[in-house]
Amino acid sequence: MNNRKVVPGAGVTHLLSTIFAKMNRIEKLLSPNIENLPDSKILDSKGVHLLTKMFDRTLLRRRNDGALPFHRDKGKIYYRGSDTLRAMLLEKEEHSKNKRL
């Protein structure tokens, strides 16, 4: 028979740590490529939302705190794809640092 003790939530903890490790590996693979993205890839707010799942209020906050550079043309706001991804990575890094504290 199996005499191992089962710790409640151990499977979930292991699953979450595995997911987090894979996300970190993906982030490390992507981060050098962000610098090489062409700046000609211009996104509007809807495009940024589709890419990052950030809603308008979050975009407004990122614009106001300077984390997300933008350009306004005839009342419409545009973002560079590389700036958007860079801001996302920085936000993720800050969030993980705050979680560790």
PDB file of C-alpha atoms in Angstrom:
ATOM      1  CA  MET A   1       0.000   0.000   0.000  1.00  0.00           C
ATOM      2  CA  ASN A   2       0.949   3.638  -0.405  1.00  0.00           C
ATOM      3  CA  ASN A   3       1.754   5.245   2.977  1.00  0.00           C
ATOM      4  CA  ARG A   4       2.510   8.744   1.670  1.00  0.00           C
ATOM      5  CA  LYS A   5       0.814  11.613   3.439  1.00  0.00           C
ATOM      6  CA  VAL A   6      -1.229  13.868   1.199  1.00  0.00           C
ATOM      7  CA  VAL A   7      -0.831  17.560   1.910  1.00  0.00           C
ATOM      8  CA  PRO A   8      -3.943  19.556   0.978  1.00  0.00           C
ATOM      9  CA  GLY A   9      -3.209  21.969  -1.861  1.00  0.00           C
ATOM     10  CA  ALA A  10       0.203  20.461  -2.677  1.00  0.00           C
ATOM     11  CA  GLY A  11      -0.882  19.593  -6.211  1.00  0.00           C
ATOM     12  CA  VAL A  12      -2.108  23.121  -6.841  1.00  0.00           C
ATOM     13  CA  THR A  13       1.087  24.617  -5.443  1.00  0.00           C
ATOM     14  CA  HIS A  14       3.205  22.373  -7.646  1.00  0.00           C
ATOM     15  CA  LEU A  15       1.084  23.214 -10.695  1.00  0.00           C
ATOM     16  CA  LEU A  16       1.346  26.966 -10.037  1.00  0.00           C
ATOM     17  CA  SER A  17       5.113  26.811  -9.531  1.00  0.00           C
ATOM     18  CA  THR A  18       5.458  24.856 -12.793  1.00  0.00           C
ATOM     19  CA  ILE A  19       3.377  27.436 -14.658  1.00  0.00           C
ATOM     20  CA  PHE A  20       5.371  30.294 -13.126  1.00  0.00           C
ATOM     21  CA  ALA A  21       8.675  28.650 -14.122  1.00  0.00           C
ATOM     22  CA  LYS A  22       7.468  28.194 -17.704  1.00  0.00           C
ATOM     23  CA  MET A  23       6.290  31.804 -17.871  1.00  0.00           C
ATOM     24  CA  ASN A  24       9.706  32.984 -16.708  1.00  0.00           C
ATOM     25  CA  ARG A  25      11.417  30.893 -19.393  1.00  0.00           C
ATOM     26  CA  ILE A  26       9.107  32.311 -22.062  1.00  0.00           C
ATOM     27  CA  GLU A  27       9.736  35.848 -20.786  1.00  0.00           C
ATOM     28  CA  LYS A  28      13.510  35.335 -20.970  1.00  0.00           C
ATOM     29  CA  LEU A  29      13.184  34.083 -24.528  1.00  0.00           C
ATOM     30  CA  LEU A  30      11.023  37.022 -25.577  1.00  0.00           C
ATOM     31  CA  SER A  31      12.776  39.906 -23.819  1.00  0.00           C
ATOM     32  CA  PRO A  32      15.754  40.201 -26.223  1.00  0.00           C
ATOM     33  CA  ASN A  33      13.354  40.173 -29.166  1.00  0.00           C
ATOM     34  CA  ILE A  34      11.279  43.061 -27.859  1.00  0.00           C
ATOM     35  CA  GLU A  35      14.096  45.470 -28.612  1.00  0.00           C
ATOM     36  CA  ASN A  36      14.149  44.199 -32.203  1.00  0.00           C
ATOM     37  CA  LEU A  37      10.454  44.713 -32.902  1.00  0.00           C
ATOM     38  CA  PRO A  38       9.866  47.198 -35.690  1.00  0.00           C
ATOM     39  CA  ASP A  39       8.462  50.471 -34.461  1.00  0.00           C
ATOM     40  CA  SER A  40       6.302  50.592 -37.568  1.00  0.00           C
ATOM     41  CA  LYS A  41       3.860  48.250 -35.785  1.00  0.00           C
ATOM     42  CA  ILE A  42       1.371  50.829 -34.511  1.00  0.00           C
ATOM     43  CA  LEU A  43      -1.572  49.812 -32.344  1.00  0.00           C
ATOM     44  CA  ASP A  44      -4.673  51.662 -31.270  1.00  0.00           C
ATOM     45  CA  SER A  45      -6.302  51.063 -27.881  1.00  0.00           C
ATOM     46  CA  LYS A  46      -8.280  48.114 -29.197  1.00  0.00           C
ATOM     47  CA  GLY A  47      -5.121  46.522 -30.604  1.00  0.00           C
ATOM     48  CA  VAL A  48      -3.326  46.958 -27.290  1.00  0.00           C
ATOM     49  CA  HIS A  49      -6.291  45.419 -25.486  1.00  0.00           C
ATOM     50  CA  LEU A  50      -6.235  42.387 -27.800  1.00  0.00           C
ATOM     51  CA  LEU A  51      -2.481  41.996 -27.311  1.00  0.00           C
ATOM     52  CA  THR A  52      -2.243  42.598 -23.570  1.00  0.00           C
ATOM     53  CA  LYS A  53      -5.802  42.222 -22.210  1.00  0.00           C
ATOM     54  CA  MET A  54      -5.439  45.689 -20.641  1.00  0.00           C
ATOM     55  CA  PHE A  55      -8.633  47.714 -20.594  1.00  0.00           C
ATOM     56  CA  ASP A  56      -8.991  51.440 -21.284  1.00  0.00           C
ATOM     57  CA  ARG A  57      -8.701  52.435 -17.622  1.00  0.00           C
ATOM     58  CA  THR A  58      -5.435  50.506 -17.235  1.00  0.00           C
ATOM     59  CA  LEU A  59      -4.081  52.071 -20.423  1.00  0.00           C
ATOM     60  CA  LEU A  60      -4.983  55.505 -19.076  1.00  0.00           C
ATOM     61  CA  ARG A  61      -3.129  54.754 -15.837  1.00  0.00           C
ATOM     62  CA  ARG A  62      -0.052  53.525 -17.747  1.00  0.00           C
ATOM     63  CA  ARG A  63      -0.088  56.642 -19.946  1.00  0.00           C
ATOM     64  CA  ASN A  64      -0.428  58.946 -16.934  1.00  0.00           C
ATOM     65  CA  ASP A  65       2.411  57.350 -14.966  1.00  0.00           C
ATOM     66  CA  GLY A  66       4.662  57.382 -18.045  1.00  0.00           C
ATOM     67  CA  ALA A  67       4.992  53.608 -18.283  1.00  0.00           C
ATOM     68  CA  LEU A  68       3.376  53.468 -21.721  1.00  0.00           C
ATOM     69  CA  PRO A  69       4.466  56.016 -24.347  1.00  0.00           C
ATOM     70  CA  PHE A  70       1.755  57.056 -26.803  1.00  0.00           C
ATOM     71  CA  HIS A  71       0.977  59.371 -29.672  1.00  0.00           C
ATOM     72  CA  ARG A  72      -2.279  61.273 -30.139  1.00  0.00           C
ATOM     73  CA  ASP A  73      -3.477  62.053 -33.654  1.00  0.00           C
ATOM     74  CA  LYS A  74      -6.843  63.724 -34.295  1.00  0.00           C
ATOM     75  CA  GLY A  75      -8.143  62.646 -30.907  1.00  0.00           C
ATOM     76  CA  LYS A  76      -7.187  58.991 -31.303  1.00  0.00           C
ATOM     77  CA  ILE A  77      -4.379  57.428 -29.254  1.00  0.00           C
ATOM     78  CA  TYR A  78      -1.765  55.141 -30.795  1.00  0.00           C
ATOM     79  CA  TYR A  79       0.977  53.008 -29.258  1.00  0.00           C
ATOM     80  CA  ARG A  80       4.072  51.327 -30.664  1.00  0.00           C
ATOM     81  CA  GLY A  81       3.975  47.560 -30.397  1.00  0.00           C
ATOM     82  CA  SER A  82       7.489  47.412 -28.927  1.00  0.00           C
ATOM     83  CA  ASP A  83       6.660  50.033 -26.269  1.00  0.00           C
ATOM     84  CA  THR A  84       3.529  48.129 -25.316  1.00  0.00           C
ATOM     85  CA  LEU A  85       5.342  44.824 -24.850  1.00  0.00           C
ATOM     86  CA  ARG A  86       8.200  46.504 -22.979  1.00  0.00           C
ATOM     87  CA  ALA A  87       5.717  48.152 -20.581  1.00  0.00           C
ATOM     88  CA  MET A  88       4.006  44.814 -20.047  1.00  0.00           C
ATOM     89  CA  LEU A  89       7.281  43.112 -19.144  1.00  0.00           C
ATOM     90  CA  LEU A  90       8.266  45.919 -16.779  1.00  0.00           C
ATOM     91  CA  GLU A  91       4.881  45.742 -15.070  1.00  0.00           C
ATOM     92  CA  LYS A  92       5.203  41.973 -14.708  1.00  0.00           C
ATOM     93  CA  GLU A  93       8.688  42.320 -13.201  1.00  0.00           C
ATOM     94  CA  GLU A  94       7.483  44.931 -10.711  1.00  0.00           C
ATOM     95  CA  HIS A  95       4.487  42.798  -9.794  1.00  0.00           C
ATOM     96  CA  SER A  96       6.665  39.740  -9.150  1.00  0.00           C
ATOM     97  CA  LYS A  97       9.107  41.813  -7.071  1.00  0.00           C
ATOM     98  CA  ASN A  98       6.247  43.157  -4.943  1.00  0.00           C
ATOM     99  CA  LYS A  99       4.887  39.646  -4.501  1.00  0.00           C
ATOM    100  CA  ARG A 100       8.229  38.425  -3.118  1.00  0.00           C
ATOM    101  CA  LEU A 101       8.378  41.179  -0.505  1.00  0.00           C
TER     102      LEU A 101
END
